[in-house]
Amino acid sequence: MHNRAVKKTIYFISVSTAYPIRSLHTAPAAHQNLGYPFQNSKTLDQLKQIHSLAIQKGLALDVSAYSKIISFCCAKDAGDMDYARHVFDTILEPNVFLWNTMIKGYSQTCYPEYAIVLYKKMLERNVKPDNYTFPFLLKGFNRDFPLECGKGTHAHICKFGFDSNEFVQQSLIHVYCLSGQIDMARLVFDTSKKSEAVTWNTMISGYNRMGQFEESRKLFKEMEKRALPTSVTLVLVLSACSELKDLDAAKHVHQCIQDGRIESNLTLNNALIDIYAACGQVNVALGIFISMNNRDVISWTALIKGYINAGQVDKAQRYFDLMPRKDSVSWTAMIDGYLKTNRFKDVLLLFREMQAANVEPDKFTIVSIITACAHLGALELGEWVRTYTDKLNIDCDIHVGNALIDMYFKCGDVEKATRMFHRMPQRDKFSWTAMIVGLATNGRGREALNMFAKMLNVSETPDEITYIGVLSACTHSGLVNEGRSFFISMTTQHGIVPNVVHYGCMVDLLGRAGLLKEAHKFIKDMPMKANTIIWGALLAACRVHKDVEMAEMAAKQLLQLEPENGAAYVLLCNVYAACKKWDNLRELRSVIMERGIKKTPGCSLIEMNGGVHEFVAGDTSHPQSQEIYLKLEEMTENLKLAGYLPDTSEVFLDISEKEKEKAVSRHSEKLAIAFGLLSSGPDVVIRIVKNLRMCTDCHHVAKLLSSIYERELIVRDRTRFHHFRQGSCSCKDYW
DNA sequence: ATAGGGTTAG
């Protein structure tokens, strides 16, 4: 009796008077803000002091005092599980509440497997779990956690008769969704009473997580008939409908809020901005943004995304500049805006600004930067980004890996791309597709097809992009029969209906093999209208196989679709030149002059010593221009010694032969090569990215230079790579 | 005494 009173006193002093429960719970946050390494040490120490005082004085604590200590130690983010365990182990017969609390505590740590260990111990000690036990236990399960644990726990839930408890069901649905077993989640959901909004919300959130947005929308419609949605429901359904670009859903939900049926909040408003932005209604998004009394970084970022979607990158930039605080997501959204509008140099500039602002990039940022490097052919910078990624301990996940594979290929480094692929712990269909497309465009058709066979072997399902890679592998390596059979099997074996790009690949394939009539028949039999790319492919084939008649027909079709298409005129000129039809060439040139047709200026990029250098034909704007032209003269001398004669047949302009030769000698890729030779050591591979097709003369010169200077040259043009080594090219002179 | 679901970007 006396003893009991003392215990009460201790409890009273420790919690209610000396250290009121409020302060015990609020203190950790304050410490956290100050950045203390051990957020809760002070209050936890106080608790421990009281505990040790009690032990010193020989005062026994009652169960409720132990419970307080243990629940405090098990509190989220501030706990000390070792201490909790220490106290817990001194209790002879812990009740189910204490077991639950310990399980909850471990579930929140990074060692949730201890929760399972404890649960098993609890059963060994003949304590029956109650309806609180399983939600706590399941909370510790996450994506990385073995699925068997989820299944085993489910069996226990049934055995102990909690499978009809809605809280338990919610936890089960959540865990099954996290581990990707959406069907199992649905099974539990279907057996549930579904009396609570949370049950519906959990299921909808699961569908969202799996990208099954249709299902989310369907479930919401069903829910509206049977249960009252909450603001969380609306956020979830907006998120799904944003992906589906369902403007009606946006308006419907918006109406629910405006009718006052559901109270709005910051998150919900953000979700509304996002969906209107995704549906191209950036002005409505702006209206919501303006009407909000408080906004966070997500509100701003969602609005900026809206302007980027609408193609108004500069307006997005203006809002971006106004942001009171920017996080890595906002920076990445803005960077992506430049990426999507092909402003790759702006991508790199913004990335530097981001670093100057001391915002750490995350893996999303890294993917964007690597993609920009890929477009610019900036291998050095890409490599630096990769090292930087390691340094910042950014998880090199499957997306980063895929981006790197693509970058290495787009920089012409087949070996590094291949090494990256083999080093990846996990691969998805995008990794395989990147390999197939990359090998194909780099002239390794056979290897690309081997890759494809391996992909099917590991049961990865190819998609339409994979087949573009497969077909272009056949094209680049002249494998006509293989190409024909892949074109059929893509439909019969994988149910992929060929689109206009696949037909384009086939025209390319047949055209390259000289089967111009068959290619033309292929176009005529297409189920869709041929576009300029299709006619362009045929026209290009006519140039190589010198078929004037077919070329004129293809050019006529092309120009009907796009009268101002300069490339079509250029190609036809090239055909006339190749066939020595000088009268036709002269006539066509005067037509071009009359109509004022403009040819896209050729432009070559080269990355050298940390910068990307850009050249156009006859460029004198480079700071080292004088040296470059001196190098060019030296190159020309060496070429002449090797028996080189300029090939001016593809010169577009009507000028004298001497001037044509001069024009050809100053093509952008030649300037870039000159710059590359004079600013790099003898073993450095020269990589150039060209926006158009290489002209015949430049191609010939590059081959000669690769042997004269004993240098590897890699030129990426619009559609393929040219690896120049010891006087020959990987494209085998078909391009 | 103890439970559950949410927004921005590849």
XYZ file of C-alpha atoms (C1' of nucleotides) in Angstrom:
745
model
C 0.000 0.000 0.000
C 2.736 2.361 1.050
C 4.939 1.242 -1.775
C 2.237 1.977 -4.294
C 1.861 5.554 -3.042
C 5.573 6.209 -3.491
C 5.467 4.909 -6.996
C 2.649 7.281 -7.738
C 4.721 10.145 -6.396
C 7.673 9.367 -8.567
C 5.475 9.174 -11.565
C 3.810 12.413 -10.600
C 7.079 14.288 -10.199
C 8.703 12.886 -13.264
C 6.017 13.583 -15.732
C 3.441 16.019 -14.558
C 5.320 18.548 -12.461
C 9.000 18.644 -13.123
C 8.839 17.740 -16.797
C 5.336 18.320 -18.062
C 4.400 16.003 -20.856
C 3.970 18.872 -23.331
C 7.537 19.991 -22.971
C 8.790 16.447 -23.316
C 7.111 16.269 -26.660
C 7.844 19.728 -27.998
C 11.470 19.969 -26.943
C 12.929 17.680 -29.622
C 11.703 19.901 -32.431
C 13.427 22.942 -30.977
C 16.684 21.042 -30.723
C 16.300 19.720 -34.178
C 16.110 23.268 -35.509
C 19.317 24.162 -33.753
C 20.932 21.274 -35.563
C 22.074 19.351 -32.517
C 23.567 16.041 -33.520
C 21.469 14.198 -30.966
C 18.166 15.922 -31.299
C 16.610 14.699 -28.142
C 19.519 14.137 -25.842
C 18.507 16.685 -23.230
C 14.965 15.581 -22.592
C 15.823 11.970 -23.045
C 18.625 12.482 -20.540
C 16.150 14.001 -18.110
C 13.971 10.971 -18.517
C 16.922 8.666 -18.015
C 17.981 10.646 -14.912
C 14.578 10.188 -13.378
C 14.731 6.549 -14.210
C 18.167 6.059 -12.684
C 17.131 8.100 -9.647
C 14.275 5.727 -9.121
C 16.627 2.762 -9.402
C 19.173 4.353 -7.012
C 16.531 5.031 -4.403
C 15.321 1.502 -4.808
C 11.924 2.653 -5.884
C 10.059 0.336 -8.135
C 8.154 1.907 -10.969
C 4.736 0.633 -11.927
C 3.719 -0.523 -15.347
C 2.341 2.842 -16.315
C 5.668 4.555 -15.487
C 7.561 2.018 -17.588
C 5.037 2.546 -20.297
C 5.737 6.254 -20.262
C 9.471 5.744 -20.487
C 9.172 3.196 -23.237
C 6.639 5.124 -25.294
C 8.801 8.191 -25.035
C 11.871 6.294 -26.174
C 9.846 4.844 -29.031
C 8.587 8.236 -30.190
C 9.130 9.079 -33.799
C 12.428 10.721 -34.818
C 13.462 11.239 -31.225
C 13.653 7.770 -29.879
C 16.319 5.705 -28.262
C 15.375 2.151 -29.002
C 18.383 0.736 -27.177
C 17.236 2.387 -23.993
C 13.643 1.363 -24.596
C 14.804 -2.198 -25.128
C 16.905 -2.016 -21.982
C 13.911 -0.961 -19.907
C 11.600 -3.336 -21.707
C 13.853 -6.309 -20.955
C 13.615 -5.655 -17.210
C 9.858 -6.090 -17.264
C 8.863 -9.604 -16.433
C 5.556 -9.861 -18.198
C 5.025 -6.992 -20.585
C 1.430 -6.499 -21.615
C 0.296 -6.282 -25.204
C 0.405 -2.481 -25.105
C 4.130 -2.559 -24.327
C 4.819 -5.106 -27.023
C 2.885 -2.936 -29.482
C 4.815 0.153 -28.460
C 8.163 -1.611 -28.917
C 7.075 -2.941 -32.305
C 5.992 0.554 -33.357
C 9.329 1.939 -32.189
C 11.357 -0.541 -34.226
C 9.107 -0.104 -37.251
C 10.123 3.540 -37.375
C 13.846 2.876 -37.240
C 15.983 1.839 -40.154
C 16.007 -1.695 -38.733
C 12.337 -2.627 -39.068
C 13.315 -6.300 -39.041
C 13.695 -5.981 -35.253
C 9.968 -5.323 -35.131
C 9.421 -8.765 -36.609
C 11.912 -10.305 -34.200
C 10.003 -8.748 -31.327
C 6.666 -9.837 -32.715
C 7.924 -13.429 -32.842
C 9.182 -13.165 -29.260
C 5.787 -11.881 -28.241
C 4.114 -14.965 -29.672
C 6.704 -17.213 -27.993
C 5.788 -15.610 -24.687
C 2.146 -16.427 -25.353
C 0.957 -12.862 -25.682
C -1.795 -12.580 -28.270
C -1.542 -9.704 -30.731
C -4.446 -7.271 -30.801
C -5.868 -5.000 -33.467
C -3.092 -2.433 -32.891
C -0.224 -4.881 -33.340
C -0.471 -5.415 -37.084
C -0.724 -1.808 -38.267
C 2.465 -1.104 -36.272
C 4.221 -4.175 -37.584
C 3.254 -3.464 -41.195
C 4.327 0.157 -40.960
C 7.936 -0.949 -40.930
C 7.579 -2.720 -44.245
C 8.647 -0.786 -47.260
C 9.631 -1.332 -50.847
C 13.016 -2.830 -49.965
C 11.488 -5.213 -47.520
C 11.030 -8.831 -48.522
C 7.566 -9.618 -49.811
C 7.438 -12.889 -47.885
C 7.233 -10.910 -44.655
C 4.123 -9.174 -45.937
C 2.581 -12.482 -46.927
C 3.528 -14.148 -43.653
C 2.049 -11.293 -41.679
C -1.131 -11.497 -43.732
C -1.434 -15.156 -42.753
C -1.038 -14.245 -39.072
C -3.652 -11.530 -39.429
C -6.135 -14.112 -40.687
C -5.106 -16.648 -38.052
C -5.737 -14.171 -35.238
C -8.973 -13.007 -36.823
C -8.080 -9.391 -37.633
C -8.570 -9.681 -41.375
C -11.896 -7.896 -41.164
C -10.571 -4.994 -39.085
C -10.558 -1.961 -41.333
C -7.450 -0.392 -39.804
C -5.550 -3.609 -40.346
C -6.892 -3.825 -43.878
C -5.676 -0.303 -44.610
C -2.176 -1.218 -43.465
C -2.229 -4.376 -45.553
C -3.384 -2.515 -48.652
C -0.637 0.017 -48.089
C 2.087 -2.617 -47.740
C 0.927 -4.574 -50.784
C 0.893 -1.335 -52.809
C 4.408 -0.456 -51.651
C 5.728 -3.819 -52.733
C 4.032 -3.490 -56.110
C 1.465 -6.225 -55.494
C -1.479 -4.128 -56.501
C -3.691 -7.167 -57.146
C -3.231 -8.440 -53.604
C -3.982 -4.945 -52.333
C -7.169 -4.908 -54.366
C -8.141 -8.296 -53.005
C -7.956 -6.982 -49.442
C -9.749 -3.811 -50.489
C -12.585 -5.778 -52.059
C -13.188 -7.715 -48.844
C -13.220 -4.534 -46.784
C -16.353 -2.748 -45.566
C -14.831 0.408 -47.042
C -16.617 2.496 -44.462
C -13.755 4.934 -44.105
C -12.363 7.381 -46.618
C -8.845 6.328 -45.675
C -9.455 2.817 -47.012
C -10.383 4.286 -50.387
C -7.543 6.782 -50.243
C -4.982 4.072 -49.566
C -6.156 2.068 -52.557
C -6.226 5.107 -54.864
C -2.762 6.123 -53.708
C -1.598 2.587 -54.544
C -2.914 2.859 -58.088
C -1.205 6.238 -58.413
C 2.066 4.774 -57.224
C 1.804 2.026 -59.845
C 0.953 4.526 -62.566
C -2.504 3.000 -63.019
C -4.241 6.340 -63.207
C -7.329 5.025 -65.023
C -7.988 2.745 -62.057
C -7.585 5.652 -59.636
C -10.169 7.641 -61.553
C -12.569 4.673 -61.701
C -12.248 4.034 -57.988
C -12.918 7.681 -57.188
C -16.146 7.587 -59.207
C -17.229 4.510 -57.290
C -16.259 6.127 -54.015
C -18.381 9.189 -54.676
C -21.434 6.918 -54.659
C -20.540 5.147 -51.431
C -18.372 7.276 -49.160
C -17.560 10.871 -48.452
C -14.257 11.926 -50.049
C -11.809 13.969 -48.005
C -9.364 16.587 -49.141
C -6.735 13.844 -49.336
C -8.969 11.937 -51.761
C -9.184 14.986 -53.963
C -5.424 15.490 -53.940
C -4.961 11.860 -54.961
C -7.530 11.927 -57.721
C -6.206 15.227 -59.058
C -2.750 13.754 -59.171
C -4.042 10.812 -61.222
C -6.183 12.965 -63.514
C -3.265 15.322 -64.056
C -1.406 12.406 -65.630
C -4.511 11.595 -67.670
C -4.818 15.261 -68.704
C -8.464 15.067 -67.627
C -9.600 18.693 -67.599
C -13.214 17.726 -66.761
C -12.039 15.989 -63.600
C -10.121 19.115 -62.650
C -13.239 21.218 -63.061
C -15.371 18.702 -61.158
C -13.028 18.659 -58.165
C -12.616 22.410 -58.337
C -16.408 22.704 -58.133
C -16.541 20.442 -55.057
C -14.224 22.863 -53.314
C -15.994 25.995 -54.507
C -19.323 24.549 -53.309
C -17.772 24.233 -49.875
C -18.295 20.472 -49.815
C -14.651 19.967 -49.020
C -12.434 22.548 -47.444
C -9.390 23.461 -49.407
C -5.858 23.639 -48.122
C -2.390 24.330 -49.445
C -1.765 20.812 -50.775
C -5.111 20.690 -52.526
C -4.535 24.073 -54.136
C -1.124 22.906 -55.275
C -2.684 19.821 -56.825
C -5.192 22.081 -58.618
C -2.429 24.299 -60.001
C -0.660 21.169 -61.173
C -3.621 19.704 -63.041
C -4.595 22.948 -64.751
C -0.945 23.397 -65.700
C -0.833 19.859 -67.098
C -4.035 20.448 -69.083
C -2.608 23.560 -70.705
C -4.810 25.945 -68.671
C -1.949 27.952 -67.260
C -4.130 31.026 -66.788
C -6.541 29.145 -64.530
C -3.512 27.783 -62.673
C -2.253 31.339 -62.251
C -5.708 32.406 -60.956
C -5.566 29.750 -58.217
C -1.962 30.668 -57.450
C -2.894 34.333 -57.006
C -5.962 33.558 -54.886
C -3.966 31.555 -52.335
C -3.110 33.286 -49.056
C -0.009 31.239 -48.559
C 2.138 29.430 -51.076
C 5.037 27.080 -50.747
C 7.818 26.035 -53.062
C 5.517 23.421 -54.614
C 2.907 26.043 -55.595
C 5.581 28.040 -57.422
C 7.107 25.000 -59.070
C 3.726 23.736 -60.275
C 3.008 27.122 -61.857
C 6.408 27.240 -63.528
C 5.797 23.764 -64.891
C 2.558 25.138 -66.371
C 4.383 27.834 -68.312
C 6.967 25.325 -69.485
C 4.213 22.984 -70.704
C 2.694 25.893 -72.568
C 6.039 26.502 -74.258
C 6.503 29.828 -72.452
C 9.933 29.099 -71.037
C 10.879 32.750 -70.662
C 7.733 33.487 -68.668
C 8.518 30.440 -66.518
C 11.969 31.924 -65.963
C 10.414 35.226 -64.815
C 8.357 33.452 -62.124
C 11.373 31.336 -61.280
C 13.368 34.524 -60.617
C 10.620 35.738 -58.271
C 10.595 32.610 -56.111
C 11.356 33.366 -52.468
C 13.018 29.985 -52.031
C 14.089 27.442 -54.602
C 14.751 23.793 -53.932
C 16.296 21.171 -56.177
C 12.872 20.330 -57.637
C 12.261 23.904 -58.752
C 15.740 24.166 -60.267
C 15.253 20.872 -62.051
C 11.836 21.912 -63.388
C 13.365 25.058 -64.861
C 16.354 23.147 -66.235
C 13.935 20.683 -67.845
C 12.145 23.599 -69.468
C 15.321 24.482 -71.346
C 16.008 20.839 -72.060
C 12.586 20.327 -73.668
C 13.018 23.394 -75.862
C 16.468 22.219 -76.965
C 18.243 25.123 -75.265
C 21.061 22.922 -74.047
C 23.548 25.672 -73.355
C 20.961 27.392 -71.151
C 20.595 24.079 -69.321
C 24.281 24.152 -68.449
C 24.194 27.848 -67.534
C 21.276 27.283 -65.177
C 23.032 24.293 -63.663
C 26.018 26.520 -62.857
C 23.669 29.066 -61.289
C 22.134 26.306 -59.213
C 25.562 25.333 -57.928
C 26.393 28.973 -57.205
C 23.164 29.165 -55.197
C 24.392 26.190 -53.163
C 21.437 23.992 -53.962
C 22.527 20.391 -54.189
C 21.360 18.636 -57.322
C 19.519 15.365 -56.919
C 19.259 12.442 -59.285
C 16.525 14.169 -61.285
C 18.791 17.152 -61.893
C 21.637 14.843 -62.828
C 19.507 13.049 -65.431
C 18.653 16.406 -67.032
C 22.263 17.547 -67.104
C 23.498 14.264 -68.537
C 20.787 14.480 -71.207
C 21.944 17.979 -72.121
C 25.535 16.705 -72.342
C 24.293 13.935 -74.624
C 22.695 16.434 -76.995
C 25.775 18.629 -76.987
C 28.114 15.671 -77.370
C 29.872 16.984 -74.290
C 31.575 13.834 -73.063
C 34.081 15.577 -70.807
C 31.369 17.467 -68.970
C 29.226 14.342 -68.794
C 32.102 12.460 -67.215
C 32.574 15.270 -64.740
C 28.891 15.134 -63.810
C 29.232 11.428 -63.235
C 32.174 11.907 -60.865
C 30.317 14.745 -59.152
C 27.316 12.435 -58.703
C 29.532 9.920 -56.920
C 31.048 12.650 -54.786
C 27.630 13.896 -53.638
C 26.601 10.307 -52.944
C 23.663 10.658 -55.286
C 22.146 7.277 -55.879
C 23.034 6.212 -59.421
C 19.685 4.577 -60.041
C 18.308 3.012 -63.172
C 17.295 6.392 -64.651
C 20.733 7.898 -64.127
C 22.274 4.736 -65.560
C 20.049 4.860 -68.635
C 20.840 8.532 -69.165
C 24.561 7.742 -68.971
C 24.266 4.911 -71.502
C 22.467 7.261 -73.861
C 25.044 10.000 -73.299
C 28.009 7.737 -73.994
C 26.384 6.550 -77.201
C 25.464 10.075 -78.276
C 29.112 10.996 -77.726
C 30.122 7.994 -79.814
C 31.759 6.137 -76.926
C 30.403 2.642 -77.509
C 32.785 1.000 -75.050
C 31.860 3.196 -72.085
C 28.155 2.835 -72.848
C 28.500 -0.927 -72.931
C 30.505 -0.991 -69.719
C 27.851 1.134 -68.000
C 25.122 -1.239 -69.141
C 26.928 -4.271 -67.783
C 27.708 -2.551 -64.491
C 24.081 -1.699 -63.749
C 22.602 -3.808 -60.946
C 19.173 -3.572 -62.535
C 18.020 -2.919 -66.075
C 14.641 -2.060 -67.522
C 13.369 -1.995 -71.084
C 14.767 1.526 -71.448
C 18.287 0.305 -70.654
C 17.990 -2.406 -73.307
C 16.426 -0.021 -75.784
C 19.179 2.555 -75.209
C 21.746 -0.166 -75.982
C 19.991 -1.333 -79.141
C 19.415 2.170 -80.534
C 22.911 3.270 -79.489
C 24.711 0.313 -81.051
C 22.626 0.671 -84.226
C 23.350 4.376 -84.746
C 27.022 3.757 -84.054
C 27.163 1.303 -86.928
C 27.195 -1.879 -84.818
C 24.095 -3.435 -86.348
C 24.971 -7.050 -85.573
C 25.744 -6.270 -81.941
C 22.466 -4.369 -81.661
C 20.562 -7.402 -82.898
C 22.448 -9.649 -80.462
C 21.410 -7.279 -77.702
C 17.808 -7.521 -78.860
C 17.948 -11.322 -78.710
C 19.329 -11.126 -75.168
C 16.596 -8.678 -74.214
C 13.921 -11.143 -75.322
C 15.805 -13.869 -73.480
C 15.469 -12.077 -70.165
C 11.751 -11.571 -70.923
C 11.935 -7.805 -71.178
C 9.117 -6.615 -73.453
C 10.234 -4.439 -76.358
C 8.203 -1.360 -77.232
C 7.914 0.720 -80.382
C 11.144 2.575 -79.664
C 13.023 -0.711 -79.223
C 11.831 -1.707 -82.686
C 13.013 1.575 -84.165
C 16.438 0.567 -82.862
C 16.096 -2.957 -84.260
C 15.015 -1.759 -87.696
C 17.691 0.918 -87.874
C 20.266 -1.701 -86.832
C 19.221 -3.622 -89.929
C 19.393 -0.438 -92.014
C 22.822 0.668 -90.820
C 24.210 -2.797 -91.469
C 22.333 -3.528 -94.684
C 20.441 -6.525 -93.279
C 17.415 -6.364 -95.583
C 15.855 -9.759 -94.956
C 16.258 -9.507 -91.205
C 14.623 -6.094 -91.315
C 11.647 -7.374 -93.290
C 11.088 -10.196 -90.860
C 11.413 -7.955 -87.765
C 8.895 -5.573 -89.287
C 6.384 -8.428 -89.417
C 7.225 -9.982 -86.058
C 6.886 -6.724 -84.177
C 3.159 -6.992 -84.809
C 2.682 -10.749 -84.748
C 4.837 -11.366 -81.671
C 4.543 -8.168 -79.672
C 1.339 -6.591 -80.900
C 3.031 -3.320 -81.815
C 1.341 -1.514 -84.683
C 4.069 0.113 -86.790
C 3.917 3.904 -86.884
C 5.223 6.281 -89.506
C 8.743 6.135 -88.067
C 8.870 2.348 -88.495
C 7.748 2.725 -92.094
C 10.488 5.328 -92.489
C 13.045 2.793 -91.220
C 11.812 0.286 -93.816
C 12.054 2.831 -96.626
C 15.595 3.564 -95.438
C 16.415 -0.135 -95.293
C 15.099 -0.929 -98.771
C 16.478 2.299 -100.196
C 19.954 1.647 -98.889
C 19.921 -1.794 -100.487
C 19.027 -0.151 -103.802
C 15.502 -1.585 -103.811
C 14.014 1.781 -104.743
C 10.927 0.394 -106.475
C 10.091 -1.813 -103.523
C 10.621 1.151 -101.201
C 8.234 3.217 -103.289
C 5.648 0.426 -103.266
C 6.060 0.245 -99.501
C 5.191 3.929 -99.245
C 2.165 3.554 -101.497
C 0.863 0.625 -99.410
C 1.274 2.418 -96.078
C -1.930 2.642 -94.043
C -1.129 6.248 -93.166
C -0.165 9.290 -95.163
C 3.561 9.499 -95.879
C 5.237 12.472 -94.226
C 8.284 14.486 -95.235
C 10.619 12.105 -93.403
C 9.414 9.155 -95.500
C 9.841 11.001 -98.812
C 13.157 12.378 -97.548
C 14.393 8.836 -96.875
C 13.487 7.782 -100.411
C 15.095 10.898 -101.849
C 18.310 10.223 -99.934
C 18.366 6.679 -101.298
C 17.945 8.071 -104.817
C 21.059 10.189 -104.286
C 23.176 7.194 -103.391
C 21.778 4.993 -106.153
C 21.647 7.822 -108.697
C 17.987 7.515 -109.712
C 16.974 10.914 -111.101
C 13.418 9.998 -112.034
C 12.472 8.569 -108.652
C 14.256 11.470 -106.946
C 12.180 14.026 -108.820
C 9.004 12.193 -107.890
C 9.992 11.968 -104.204
C 11.048 15.624 -104.109
C 7.749 16.650 -105.694
C 5.796 14.751 -103.025
C 7.960 16.198 -100.286
C 7.586 19.758 -101.517
C 3.830 19.365 -101.786
C 3.785 18.697 -98.074
C 6.345 21.360 -97.215
C 7.081 23.851 -99.999
C 9.738 25.693 -97.983
C 11.741 22.564 -97.100
C 15.272 23.602 -97.965
C 16.658 20.126 -97.256
C 14.522 18.649 -100.066
C 15.989 21.104 -102.578
C 19.473 20.378 -101.319
C 18.950 16.638 -101.699
C 17.590 17.013 -105.208
C 20.567 19.224 -106.093
C 22.794 16.484 -104.705
C 21.062 13.913 -106.904
C 21.522 16.060 -110.024
C 25.146 16.614 -109.081
C 25.749 12.910 -108.453
C 24.175 12.058 -111.811
C 26.017 14.913 -113.523
C 22.729 16.483 -114.694
C 24.223 19.952 -114.777
C 21.345 21.568 -116.742
C 18.761 20.351 -114.230
C 21.020 21.500 -111.408
C 21.337 25.014 -112.863
C 17.589 25.236 -113.381
C 16.817 24.052 -109.851
C 19.277 26.566 -108.405
C 17.507 29.427 -110.119
C 14.164 28.163 -108.775
C 15.682 28.115 -105.300
C 16.963 31.679 -105.681
C 13.631 32.861 -107.076
C 11.618 31.350 -104.248
C 14.117 32.509 -101.654
C 14.443 29.013 -100.171
C 16.755 29.038 -97.196
C 19.026 26.160 -96.328
C 19.515 25.484 -92.624
C 23.068 26.626 -91.902
C 25.407 23.774 -91.055
C 26.757 23.944 -87.547
C 29.331 21.841 -85.703
C 29.865 21.569 -81.964
C 33.044 20.398 -80.323
C 33.745 20.100 -76.639
C 37.280 20.993 -75.703
C 38.839 21.672 -72.286
C 35.572 22.179 -70.433
C 33.789 24.372 -72.967
C 31.473 23.716 -75.876
C 32.645 25.462 -79.058
C 30.331 26.124 -81.951
C 31.303 26.695 -85.590
C 29.344 27.627 -88.709
C 30.776 27.596 -92.230
C 33.424 30.294 -92.743
C 33.184 31.222 -89.057
C 35.703 33.814 -87.839
C 34.102 34.554 -84.489
C 36.170 32.130 -82.435
C 38.838 33.827 -80.297
C 41.453 31.476 -81.760
C 40.189 31.983 -85.292
C 43.597 32.914 -86.747
C 45.290 29.792 -85.424
C 42.366 27.678 -86.641
C 42.731 28.960 -90.217
C 46.490 28.423 -90.120
C 45.855 24.850 -89.022
C 43.309 24.531 -91.819
C 45.944 25.584 -94.377
C 48.362 23.032 -92.992
C 45.642 20.368 -93.198
C 44.934 21.256 -96.826
C 48.640 20.976 -97.695
C 48.829 17.555 -96.088
C 45.657 16.449 -97.831
C 47.002 17.480 -101.223
C 50.183 15.513 -100.562
C 47.940 12.501 -99.959
C 46.335 13.027 -103.362
C 43.151 14.780 -102.256
C 41.015 16.645 -104.796
C 38.140 18.815 -103.521
C 34.665 17.508 -104.285
C 32.396 20.504 -104.859
C 29.484 18.616 -106.403
C 27.245 19.237 -103.418
C 27.842 22.976 -103.245
C 24.535 24.695 -103.199
C 25.512 28.079 -104.558
C 25.985 29.151 -108.165
C 29.561 30.415 -107.918
C 32.870 29.814 -109.682
C 34.769 26.568 -109.163
C 37.528 28.359 -107.241
C 34.990 29.900 -104.860
C 33.242 26.560 -104.441
C 36.504 24.976 -103.373
C 37.074 27.752 -100.886
C 33.520 27.361 -99.529
C 33.929 23.613 -99.106
C 37.262 24.033 -97.337
C 35.594 26.186 -94.683
C 32.697 23.889 -93.790
C 31.877 23.924 -90.103
C 33.107 20.399 -89.378
C 36.493 21.180 -90.955
C 36.856 24.231 -88.699
C 35.898 22.106 -85.713
C 38.434 19.423 -86.696
C 41.158 22.069 -87.098
C 40.330 23.454 -83.678
C 40.302 19.948 -82.203
C 43.702 19.092 -83.705
C 45.384 22.237 -82.453
C 43.967 22.182 -78.941
C 44.342 18.567 -77.872
C 47.089 16.030 -77.371
C 47.835 13.228 -79.846
C 45.752 10.516 -78.156
C 42.578 12.526 -77.685
C 39.578 11.438 -79.726
C 38.005 14.368 -81.570
C 34.222 14.348 -81.189
C 32.006 16.575 -83.244
C 28.240 17.004 -83.307
C 26.833 18.217 -86.622
C 23.252 19.414 -87.053
C 22.967 18.274 -90.703
C 24.212 15.469 -92.890
C 27.956 15.586 -93.640
C 28.755 16.569 -97.206
C 30.673 14.126 -99.410
C 33.804 16.248 -99.336
C 33.899 16.584 -95.561
C 33.353 12.846 -95.210
C 36.218 12.125 -97.583
C 38.493 14.643 -95.852
C 37.711 13.236 -92.411
C 38.687 9.758 -93.579
C 42.018 11.036 -94.944
C 42.751 13.146 -91.873
C 42.152 10.182 -89.558
C 45.090 8.434 -91.181
C 47.312 11.486 -91.898
C 47.151 12.671 -88.268
C 46.661 9.188 -86.829
C 43.669 10.478 -84.940
C 40.289 8.981 -84.208
C 37.530 11.334 -85.341
C 33.893 10.853 -84.439
C 31.197 12.913 -86.116
C 27.579 12.582 -85.077
C 25.224 13.867 -87.750
C 21.449 14.068 -87.702
C 20.864 10.348 -87.898
C 24.036 8.387 -87.317
C 27.646 8.303 -86.279
C 30.780 8.367 -88.354
C 33.726 6.780 -86.596
C 36.760 7.673 -88.694
C 39.739 5.425 -88.032
C 42.832 4.832 -90.174
C 41.297 6.168 -93.334
C 37.862 4.538 -93.218
C 34.480 5.185 -91.713
C 32.098 2.994 -89.700
C 29.170 4.011 -91.926
C 30.832 2.179 -94.792
C 30.194 5.269 -96.909
C 26.434 5.029 -96.848
C 24.737 7.893 -95.070
C -2.497 4.754 -23.104
C -1.497 2.652 -29.114
C -3.898 3.042 -35.719
C -4.492 4.971 -41.556
C -4.218 8.122 -46.659
C -1.643 13.515 -49.661
C 1.115 17.814 -53.619
C 6.134 19.386 -57.282
C 10.372 16.234 -61.395
C 13.271 11.555 -65.186
